[in-house]
Coordinates of C-alpha atoms in Angstrom, one line a residue:
M1 CA -7.4 -25.1 23.6
L2 CA -3.7 -26.7 22.0
G3 CA -1.7 -29.6 22.5
R4 CA 2.0 -30.1 23.5
R5 CA 3.3 -30.2 19.9
Q6 CA 1.0 -27.2 18.4
R7 CA 2.5 -25.5 21.3
L8 CA 5.7 -26.4 20.0
T9 CA 5.5 -25.8 16.6
G10 CA 4.3 -22.1 17.7
F11 CA 7.0 -21.5 19.7
L12 CA 9.3 -22.6 17.6
G13 CA 7.6 -20.8 14.3
G14 CA 7.8 -17.8 15.8
A15 CA 11.3 -18.0 16.5
F16 CA 11.7 -18.7 12.5
S17 CA 10.4 -15.4 11.9
L18 CA 11.8 -13.5 14.7
V19 CA 15.5 -15.0 13.1
A20 CA 14.5 -14.8 9.5
I21 CA 13.3 -10.8 9.7
G22 CA 15.7 -9.8 12.0
I23 CA 19.2 -11.5 10.1
F24 CA 17.8 -10.1 6.8
V25 CA 17.0 -6.0 8.1
G26 CA 20.1 -6.2 10.8
V27 CA 22.4 -7.3 8.3
A28 CA 21.2 -4.7 5.5
I29 CA 21.8 -1.9 9.0
L30 CA 24.8 -3.3 9.9
A31 CA 26.2 -2.3 6.4
L32 CA 24.6 1.3 7.1
L33 CA 26.7 1.3 10.4
H34 CA 29.8 -0.4 9.5
Y35 CA 30.0 2.5 6.0
G36 CA 27.9 5.0 8.1
G37 CA 31.2 4.9 10.6
E38 CA 33.7 5.6 8.4
G39 CA 32.1 9.3 7.4
G40 CA 28.6 9.2 6.4
L41 CA 27.0 10.0 10.1
T42 CA 29.6 13.5 10.5
V43 CA 28.1 14.8 6.7
L44 CA 24.4 13.9 8.3
F45 CA 23.8 17.4 9.1
S46 CA 26.3 19.7 7.6
D47 CA 25.8 18.9 3.8
P48 CA 23.3 21.6 2.5
L49 CA 22.2 18.9 -0.5
L50 CA 21.2 16.8 2.5
L51 CA 18.9 19.4 4.0
S52 CA 17.2 20.8 1.3
V53 CA 16.6 17.2 -0.1
L54 CA 15.0 16.3 3.8
R55 CA 13.0 19.4 3.5
F56 CA 11.8 18.9 -0.5
T57 CA 10.5 15.1 1.4
L58 CA 9.0 16.9 4.7
L59 CA 7.2 20.4 2.5
Q60 CA 5.3 17.7 -0.9
A61 CA 4.4 15.4 1.8
A62 CA 2.9 17.7 3.9
L63 CA 0.9 19.9 0.8
S64 CA 0.5 16.3 -0.3
T65 CA -1.3 14.9 3.0
A66 CA -3.7 18.3 3.3
L67 CA -4.5 18.2 -0.4
S68 CA -5.5 14.7 -0.1
V69 CA -7.3 14.7 3.3
I70 CA -8.9 18.0 2.6
L71 CA -9.6 16.9 -0.8
A72 CA -12.0 13.5 0.0
I73 CA -13.4 15.4 2.6
P74 CA -16.7 16.3 -0.1
V75 CA -16.3 12.8 -2.0
A76 CA -17.0 11.1 1.2
R77 CA -19.7 13.2 2.4
S78 CA -21.2 12.6 -1.0
L79 CA -20.9 9.2 -1.0
A80 CA -22.2 9.2 2.2
R81 CA -25.4 10.9 2.0
Q82 CA -26.1 9.3 -1.4
T83 CA -26.7 5.9 -0.6
R84 CA -29.5 4.4 -4.2
F85 CA -28.1 6.4 -7.3
L86 CA -27.2 4.0 -9.9
G87 CA -23.2 2.8 -9.7
R88 CA -22.5 4.3 -6.2
M89 CA -20.8 0.4 -5.9
W90 CA -18.9 0.7 -8.6
V91 CA -17.9 4.3 -7.5
I92 CA -16.1 3.1 -4.2
R93 CA -14.7 -0.4 -6.2
L94 CA -12.7 2.4 -7.6
M95 CA -11.3 4.0 -5.2
A96 CA -9.9 1.3 -4.8
V97 CA -8.4 0.8 -8.0
P98 CA -5.1 3.1 -7.6
M99 CA -4.7 1.4 -4.0
G100 CA -3.8 -1.8 -6.2
L101 CA -2.2 -0.2 -8.9
P102 CA 1.3 -0.6 -9.5
V103 CA 3.0 3.5 -9.3
L104 CA 4.9 3.2 -12.4
I105 CA 1.2 2.6 -14.2
G106 CA -0.3 5.3 -12.7
A107 CA 2.4 7.9 -12.9
L108 CA 2.3 7.0 -17.1
G109 CA -1.0 7.4 -16.9
L110 CA -1.3 11.1 -15.4
I111 CA 1.8 11.9 -17.4
G112 CA -0.6 10.9 -20.4
I113 CA -3.5 13.6 -19.4
W114 CA -1.3 16.0 -17.9
G115 CA 1.7 15.9 -19.7
R116 CA 3.1 17.8 -22.3
Q117 CA 1.5 15.9 -25.1
G118 CA -1.7 14.6 -22.5
L119 CA -5.4 16.1 -22.8
I120 CA -5.2 19.4 -20.6
N121 CA -2.7 20.6 -22.4
D122 CA -4.2 20.5 -25.9
G123 CA -6.8 20.9 -24.5
L124 CA -5.2 24.7 -23.1
L125 CA -3.9 25.1 -26.4
L126 CA -7.3 24.8 -28.7
L127 CA -8.3 27.9 -25.5
G128 CA -5.1 29.6 -27.0
K129 CA -2.9 29.3 -23.7
A130 CA 0.4 29.0 -25.3
E131 CA 2.7 28.0 -22.3
P132 CA 1.6 24.3 -21.8
V133 CA 1.2 23.0 -17.9
S134 CA 4.1 20.9 -17.0
I135 CA 3.7 17.7 -14.8
Y136 CA 7.5 17.6 -13.9
G137 CA 8.5 18.7 -10.5
L138 CA 6.6 19.3 -7.2
G139 CA 3.5 20.2 -8.8
G140 CA 3.4 16.5 -10.4
I141 CA 3.9 15.2 -7.3
L142 CA 1.6 16.7 -5.3
L143 CA -0.8 15.4 -8.3
A144 CA -0.2 12.2 -8.4
H145 CA -0.2 11.5 -4.9
V146 CA -3.8 13.1 -4.9
F147 CA -4.6 10.4 -7.4
F148 CA -3.3 7.6 -5.1
N149 CA -3.9 9.1 -2.0
L150 CA -6.9 10.3 -1.9
P151 CA -9.5 7.8 -3.2
L152 CA -7.9 5.8 0.4
A153 CA -8.1 9.0 2.5
A154 CA -12.8 9.0 1.2
R155 CA -12.9 5.2 2.0
L156 CA -11.7 5.5 5.4
M157 CA -13.5 8.5 5.9
L158 CA -16.3 7.5 4.4
A159 CA -16.5 4.3 6.6
G160 CA -16.6 6.1 9.6
L161 CA -19.4 8.2 8.2
E162 CA -21.7 5.1 7.7
R163 CA -20.6 4.2 11.8
L164 CA -22.5 7.1 12.6
P165 CA -25.8 5.8 14.8
S166 CA -29.1 5.9 13.0
E167 CA -30.7 7.6 15.8
Y168 CA -28.2 10.8 14.4
W169 CA -30.8 11.3 11.2
L170 CA -33.5 10.8 12.6
M171 CA -32.9 13.2 14.8
S172 CA -31.6 16.1 12.7
A173 CA -34.3 15.3 10.2
T174 CA -37.1 15.7 12.6
L175 CA -35.0 19.2 14.1
G176 CA -35.1 19.9 11.0
M177 CA -31.5 20.3 11.0
K178 CA -30.1 22.0 7.2
S179 CA -26.5 20.6 5.6
G180 CA -24.1 23.0 7.2
A181 CA -25.7 22.2 11.1
I182 CA -25.5 18.4 9.9
F183 CA -22.2 19.0 8.8
R184 CA -21.3 21.4 12.3
F185 CA -22.5 19.0 15.2
I186 CA -23.1 15.3 13.4
E187 CA -19.9 14.9 10.6
W188 CA -17.3 16.6 11.4
P189 CA -16.8 15.6 14.7
A190 CA -16.7 12.1 13.4
L191 CA -14.3 12.8 10.6
R192 CA -12.3 14.8 13.6
S193 CA -10.9 11.4 15.1
L194 CA -10.9 9.7 11.9
I195 CA -8.5 12.9 10.1
P196 CA -5.1 12.6 12.2
G197 CA -4.7 8.7 11.7
I198 CA -5.5 9.1 8.3
A199 CA -3.3 12.0 7.6
G200 CA -1.0 10.3 9.5
L201 CA -1.2 6.9 7.4
V202 CA -0.8 9.2 4.4
F203 CA 2.0 11.1 5.4
M204 CA 3.9 8.4 5.8
L205 CA 3.0 7.1 2.1
C206 CA 4.1 10.4 1.1
A207 CA 6.8 10.8 3.0
T208 CA 8.5 7.4 1.4
S209 CA 7.3 7.7 -1.9
F210 CA 10.2 6.7 -4.6
T211 CA 8.3 5.7 -8.1
L212 CA 6.8 8.7 -8.5
V213 CA 9.0 11.0 -7.4
L214 CA 11.6 9.1 -9.7
I215 CA 9.6 9.7 -12.5
L216 CA 8.1 13.2 -11.9
G217 CA 10.7 14.8 -10.3
G218 CA 11.8 17.4 -11.9
G219 CA 16.0 17.5 -11.1
P220 CA 18.1 18.0 -7.9
A221 CA 15.1 21.0 -7.0
A222 CA 12.3 18.2 -6.7
T223 CA 14.2 15.0 -5.0
T224 CA 13.2 12.8 -1.6
L225 CA 15.4 11.6 0.3
E226 CA 14.4 7.6 -1.5
V227 CA 15.3 9.0 -4.5
A228 CA 18.1 10.6 -3.3
I229 CA 19.9 7.6 -1.9
Y230 CA 19.2 6.1 -5.7
Q231 CA 20.5 8.2 -7.2
A232 CA 24.1 8.5 -5.2
L233 CA 24.6 5.1 -5.5
R234 CA 23.3 4.3 -9.3
F235 CA 24.8 7.8 -11.2
D236 CA 26.9 9.5 -8.4
F237 CA 28.7 6.4 -6.6
D238 CA 28.8 8.0 -3.1
P239 CA 28.2 5.2 -0.6
E240 CA 29.3 8.1 2.2
R241 CA 26.3 10.4 0.9
A242 CA 23.8 7.0 0.6
V243 CA 24.3 6.2 3.6
S244 CA 23.4 9.7 6.0
L245 CA 20.1 9.8 3.4
A246 CA 19.0 6.1 4.5
F247 CA 19.6 7.1 8.2
L248 CA 17.9 10.1 8.0
Q249 CA 15.5 8.4 5.8
I250 CA 15.1 5.8 8.6
A251 CA 14.8 8.8 11.0
V252 CA 12.1 10.6 9.4
T253 CA 9.7 7.3 9.6
A254 CA 10.8 6.9 13.3
L255 CA 9.9 9.6 14.1
I256 CA 6.4 9.3 12.1
L257 CA 5.5 6.4 13.3
V258 CA 6.1 7.9 17.3
A259 CA 3.7 10.6 16.1
M260 CA 0.9 8.1 15.0
A261 CA 0.7 6.2 17.8
L262 CA 0.5 9.4 19.8
F263 CA -3.1 9.6 17.9
P264 CA -6.1 9.4 19.6
A265 CA -8.1 6.1 19.0
P266 CA -11.4 7.3 16.5
A267 CA -14.1 7.6 19.9
E268 CA -17.0 5.2 20.2
H269 CA -21.0 6.5 19.3
G270 CA -22.2 4.4 22.2
K271 CA -24.7 1.6 22.0
T272 CA -27.8 2.6 19.7
L273 CA -30.6 0.5 18.2
G274 CA -29.3 -0.8 15.7
R275 CA -30.7 -0.2 12.7
P276 CA -29.8 0.6 9.0
P277 CA -28.8 4.1 9.0
R278 CA -30.8 6.2 6.5
R279 CA -29.8 9.6 5.6
F280 CA -32.6 13.0 4.8
D281 CA -30.0 15.7 4.1
G282 CA -28.9 14.2 0.6
L283 CA -32.5 14.3 -1.2
G284 CA -32.4 18.1 -1.9
L285 CA -32.0 19.7 -5.4
K286 CA -29.2 21.7 -3.9
A287 CA -27.3 18.3 -2.6
R288 CA -27.7 16.6 -5.0
L289 CA -26.3 19.1 -7.2
S290 CA -23.7 19.0 -5.3
D291 CA -23.0 15.1 -4.5
G292 CA -23.4 15.0 -7.9
T293 CA -20.7 17.4 -9.4
A294 CA -18.5 16.0 -6.8
L295 CA -18.4 13.0 -7.7
V296 CA -18.2 13.5 -10.9
A297 CA -14.7 15.6 -10.4
A298 CA -13.7 12.5 -8.1
V299 CA -14.8 9.8 -11.3
L300 CA -13.2 12.0 -14.2
F301 CA -9.4 12.8 -12.1
L302 CA -9.1 8.9 -11.0
T303 CA -10.5 7.3 -14.5
L304 CA -8.9 9.9 -16.9
P305 CA -5.6 8.9 -16.6
L306 CA -6.6 5.2 -15.9
G307 CA -8.5 5.1 -19.7
A308 CA -4.9 6.8 -21.0
V309 CA -3.3 4.1 -19.5
V310 CA -5.7 1.8 -22.0
V311 CA -5.6 4.1 -25.4
A312 CA -1.9 4.2 -24.9
G313 CA -0.9 0.9 -24.7
L314 CA -3.5 -0.4 -27.2
R315 CA -1.7 1.6 -30.0
A316 CA 1.7 -0.1 -29.0
D317 CA 2.3 -3.7 -31.2
L318 CA 1.2 -5.6 -28.3
L319 CA 1.9 -9.2 -30.1
K320 CA 5.7 -8.1 -30.6
L321 CA 5.9 -6.9 -27.1
L322 CA 4.5 -10.0 -26.2
T323 CA 7.1 -12.0 -28.5
E324 CA 10.1 -9.8 -27.3
E325 CA 12.8 -12.0 -26.0
A326 CA 13.1 -9.1 -23.3
F327 CA 9.8 -9.3 -22.5
L328 CA 9.5 -13.2 -22.1
R329 CA 12.7 -12.8 -20.0
A330 CA 11.2 -9.9 -17.4
A331 CA 7.5 -11.4 -17.8
A332 CA 9.7 -15.0 -16.1
T333 CA 11.6 -12.9 -13.5
S334 CA 9.0 -10.6 -12.4
L335 CA 6.4 -13.5 -11.7
A336 CA 9.5 -16.0 -9.6
I337 CA 10.2 -12.8 -7.6
A338 CA 6.5 -12.0 -7.0
L339 CA 6.0 -16.2 -6.0
G340 CA 8.6 -15.9 -4.0
S341 CA 8.1 -13.3 -2.0
A342 CA 4.4 -13.9 -2.1
L343 CA 5.1 -17.1 -0.5
S344 CA 7.8 -16.3 2.0
A345 CA 5.0 -13.5 3.4
L346 CA 2.5 -16.1 4.1
L347 CA 4.8 -18.2 5.7
L348 CA 6.2 -15.5 7.4
A349 CA 2.2 -14.3 8.7
L350 CA 0.9 -18.3 9.7
A351 CA 4.7 -18.4 11.7
T352 CA 3.7 -14.9 13.9
I353 CA -0.1 -15.8 13.8
H354 CA 0.3 -19.0 15.3
A355 CA 3.2 -18.0 17.7
Q356 CA 1.1 -14.9 19.1
T357 CA -1.8 -17.4 19.5
V358 CA 0.2 -19.9 21.3
I359 CA 1.0 -17.7 23.6
S360 CA -2.8 -15.6 23.9
L361 CA -3.6 -18.8 25.0
L362 CA -0.9 -19.3 28.3
R363 CA -2.6 -19.5 31.4
R364 CA -0.1 -17.9 32.8
P365 CA 2.4 -15.8 29.8
S366 CA 6.1 -14.7 31.8
L367 CA 7.6 -11.7 30.8
T368 CA 9.5 -13.3 28.6
M369 CA 6.2 -14.5 26.4
K370 CA 4.7 -11.1 27.2
G371 CA 7.6 -9.9 25.2
I372 CA 8.2 -12.3 22.2
S373 CA 4.6 -11.3 21.8
L374 CA 5.0 -7.6 21.6
L375 CA 8.5 -9.0 18.9
L376 CA 6.6 -10.4 17.4
S377 CA 3.3 -7.7 17.0
G378 CA 5.8 -5.1 15.7
V379 CA 8.4 -6.9 12.8
S380 CA 6.1 -7.8 10.7
S381 CA 5.4 -4.2 10.5
L382 CA 9.5 -3.2 10.0
V383 CA 8.9 -1.9 6.9
L384 CA 7.5 1.0 7.8
L385 CA 10.3 2.1 9.7
V386 CA 12.6 0.6 7.3
P387 CA 12.0 1.6 4.2
T388 CA 12.4 -0.9 1.0
I389 CA 14.8 1.6 -0.8
V390 CA 16.8 1.9 2.5
L391 CA 16.9 -2.1 2.6
A392 CA 18.1 -2.3 -0.6
T393 CA 21.0 0.2 0.2
G394 CA 22.2 -1.6 3.4
W395 CA 22.4 -4.8 1.2
F396 CA 23.8 -2.7 -2.1
M397 CA 27.0 -2.4 0.5
A398 CA 27.0 -5.0 2.3
L399 CA 27.2 -7.1 -1.2
R400 CA 29.2 -4.6 -3.1
S401 CA 32.7 -6.5 -1.2
M402 CA 31.1 -10.1 -2.4
G403 CA 32.4 -9.8 -6.3
D404 CA 28.8 -9.4 -8.9
I405 CA 26.2 -7.8 -6.7
A406 CA 23.7 -9.3 -9.5
S407 CA 23.9 -12.5 -8.9
F408 CA 22.3 -12.2 -5.2
A409 CA 20.3 -9.8 -6.7
P410 CA 17.7 -12.0 -7.1
A411 CA 17.3 -13.6 -3.5
V412 CA 17.9 -10.2 -2.0
V413 CA 14.6 -8.5 -3.8
V414 CA 12.8 -11.8 -2.7
G415 CA 13.5 -11.1 0.6
I416 CA 12.6 -7.2 0.0
N417 CA 9.5 -7.9 -1.4
A418 CA 8.4 -10.3 1.1
L419 CA 9.0 -7.9 3.8
M420 CA 6.8 -5.1 1.8
A421 CA 3.8 -7.7 2.0
L422 CA 3.9 -8.8 4.4
P423 CA 1.6 -6.2 6.8
F424 CA -0.7 -6.5 3.8
V425 CA -0.7 -10.4 4.3
M426 CA -1.1 -10.3 8.2
R427 CA -4.0 -7.9 7.5
V428 CA -5.8 -10.4 5.3
L429 CA -5.0 -13.4 6.9
A430 CA -5.1 -13.1 11.1
P431 CA -9.0 -12.4 11.3
A432 CA -9.7 -15.2 9.3
L433 CA -7.6 -17.4 11.6
A434 CA -8.9 -15.7 14.3
T435 CA -12.2 -16.8 13.4
H436 CA -11.5 -19.6 11.7
R437 CA -10.1 -20.8 15.5
A438 CA -12.2 -19.6 17.3
A439 CA -15.5 -21.8 15.6
T440 CA -13.6 -24.6 14.8
G441 CA -11.0 -24.9 17.8
R442 CA -12.8 -26.9 20.2
L443 CA -14.4 -29.5 17.6
V444 CA -10.6 -30.3 16.6
F445 CA -9.5 -30.5 20.2
S446 CA -12.5 -33.3 20.7
L447 CA -12.0 -35.2 17.8
G448 CA -8.4 -35.4 18.9
I449 CA -7.6 -34.7 15.0
A450 CA -4.0 -32.9 14.3
G451 CA -1.2 -32.9 11.3
F452 CA -1.8 -33.0 8.0
S453 CA -5.6 -34.8 9.4
K454 CA -6.5 -30.9 10.1
L455 CA -4.6 -29.5 7.4
R456 CA -7.0 -31.8 4.4
L457 CA -10.6 -31.7 6.4
I458 CA -10.5 -28.3 8.8
D459 CA -8.3 -25.9 8.0
W460 CA -8.0 -26.2 4.1
P461 CA -11.9 -26.1 2.9
L462 CA -11.7 -23.1 5.3
L463 CA -8.7 -21.3 5.0
K464 CA -7.9 -21.6 1.5
K465 CA -9.5 -18.7 -0.3
P466 CA -8.0 -15.9 2.3
L467 CA -4.5 -17.6 1.9
L468 CA -5.3 -17.1 -2.1
T469 CA -6.1 -13.7 -1.2
A470 CA -3.4 -13.0 1.1
L471 CA -1.2 -14.5 -2.0
S472 CA -2.7 -12.9 -5.0
F473 CA -2.1 -9.4 -3.2
A474 CA 1.1 -10.5 -2.2
M475 CA 2.2 -11.2 -5.8
A476 CA 0.4 -8.1 -7.1
L477 CA 2.5 -5.8 -4.9
S478 CA 5.6 -7.4 -5.9
L479 CA 5.1 -7.3 -9.4
G480 CA 4.5 -3.7 -9.9
D481 CA 6.9 -2.9 -7.4
L482 CA 10.5 -0.9 -9.1
G483 CA 12.0 0.3 -6.0
A484 CA 13.4 -2.5 -4.6
V485 CA 14.8 -3.6 -7.8
A486 CA 16.2 0.1 -8.9
L487 CA 19.6 -0.7 -7.6
F488 CA 19.9 -4.2 -8.6
G489 CA 17.7 -3.9 -12.1
S490 CA 20.6 -5.3 -14.2
E491 CA 21.0 -7.0 -17.9
K492 CA 20.9 -10.5 -15.7
I493 CA 17.8 -9.4 -13.4
T494 CA 15.1 -7.2 -15.3
T495 CA 11.5 -7.1 -14.2
L496 CA 8.8 -5.8 -16.1
P497 CA 8.8 -2.0 -13.9
W498 CA 12.9 -2.2 -14.6
L499 CA 11.7 -2.8 -18.4
I500 CA 9.0 0.5 -18.4
Y501 CA 11.2 2.1 -16.6
N502 CA 14.5 1.5 -20.0
R503 CA 12.2 2.1 -22.2
M504 CA 11.0 5.3 -21.1
G505 CA 14.8 6.1 -20.5
Q506 CA 15.2 5.3 -23.8
Y507 CA 11.8 7.3 -25.5
R508 CA 10.9 4.1 -26.5
T509 CA 7.2 5.5 -25.4
N510 CA 5.2 3.1 -26.9
D511 CA 7.1 0.2 -26.0
A512 CA 6.6 1.9 -22.7
D513 CA 2.6 2.4 -22.8
G514 CA 2.4 -1.2 -24.1
L515 CA 4.5 -3.0 -21.4
A516 CA 2.6 -0.7 -18.7
L517 CA -1.1 -2.0 -19.7
I518 CA -0.1 -5.6 -20.4
L519 CA 1.5 -5.3 -16.8
G520 CA -1.7 -3.4 -15.1
L521 CA -3.8 -6.4 -16.4
I522 CA -2.1 -9.0 -14.7
C523 CA -2.6 -6.8 -11.7
L524 CA -5.6 -6.8 -11.8
L525 CA -6.1 -10.1 -12.6
L526 CA -4.4 -10.9 -9.4
T527 CA -6.5 -8.7 -7.7
L528 CA -10.0 -10.0 -9.1
A529 CA -8.9 -13.6 -8.1
G530 CA -8.0 -11.6 -4.2
T531 CA -11.8 -10.2 -4.2
T532 CA -13.5 -12.8 -5.8
G533 CA -11.4 -15.3 -3.3
A534 CA -12.9 -12.8 -0.3
Q535 CA -16.8 -12.6 -1.6
S536 CA -16.5 -16.8 -1.8
R537 CA -15.3 -17.0 1.3
K538 CA -18.1 -14.8 2.7
D539 CA -20.3 -17.3 0.9
D540 CA -19.2 -20.6 2.2
V541 CA -19.1 -18.9 5.8
E542 CA -22.3 -18.1 5.5
N543 CA -23.7 -21.1 4.2
A544 CA -21.5 -23.1 6.1
G545 CA -23.7 -22.0 9.6
P546 CA -22.2 -23.1 12.7
V547 CA -19.2 -25.6 13.4

């Protein structure tokens, strides 16, 4: 139950979120429409280069999605069948590393293994193959997308397989079903209901990929819409083409989101006795060998690039890099932007969730209130429809006539990174706040505690861990981002990813490797801080008991 003051603050918070996000995204879209009206839209479907970029964007996204999903099936199945081998938990945790790893660092690691001087080409040279394997172009982009998305798909599939009722495995063992029959009649139906959603998510990530294509793209023949926008503004300074590409990118992401919304939800498996699942089909030697092969291949595929980043980074003069003025300035800028964007995302998420809660607790919400609740649900995911590079393009065009764009760049990058982190922050905070409200709501109302006293005595002790978790994830996301700063990066605003990219462009590879290692360690520490917070929160809840 909520008092009048809480309802009022909830409505005001929701209005603040809607207005703030609406203005930020609206200015970018209006700027694109303004410049698009001068001729940019007329070339949307008449420029063969735009159609070529669109075809390549969809082609690489489709191939990346197919490879990621198909290769994830044996990995998820092996982890589901082998539940008791030493190190299983570490393999599952390893699957989460690429998701929290800055994309630029992953690209450097893949170059260290698959590049011209990498481990694979060295091995092929020893075997007598004179022509090296090239990581640049479509092949390298597919490889990099599989590196980042296979673990995501495998984890989602594993969660689906582990939700299957234990009675299924008992029945299959009783009937003496072989591995092929179990996959056909039990596992595949479960995976089949999950794959459309997983494939849609991976396709969206690959279609809006920027940093990987920027690093590994092989020129005009291997360019996606986002990279083409960047090239049109930074190299060709062709605003009309950039606006056309931006509208094309919005149209593509809108179609993907609509398609994803049409996917049916995974079917429930009905009521069970609630026994912990225990599988009997992974005990044979043949199953152990096939599962072990799949898992070793997946672990090597993920760990070798990460190891290459560490080895290459340690070869650099880290002490010299850490004391360079350029590094100190870039680190300070990155941390300031990351903290600002994380706090902004946290503020917007708290205001949005509180407003949604207030509206959901109304006895008879009006149509207006229902509409506002719907808007609040969609506004936090607006960055999925309008990708960061499109927002950056819109603000670039809007600020172009106001003088030195670099003067406004920090505020714009903070805003874009905050919107980019908002869906993740909402995902962390919404369930934590719902649980907290259900556990303490009646007690708080009966005691009449409100304001700062409620915040100090009730909210902060129980919510500080999810809040810090969301803050650390949002900061790590912003620290590793290259997309938002790509259009605004200059001598006046240099972040760590931008500094690494510049060193790569200047062929100072050792410096780039050392800086990538430092950035990776910072992001890893932030991610570990967030994970520790989540675990401590679980312990706190278990130890606290009912309030």
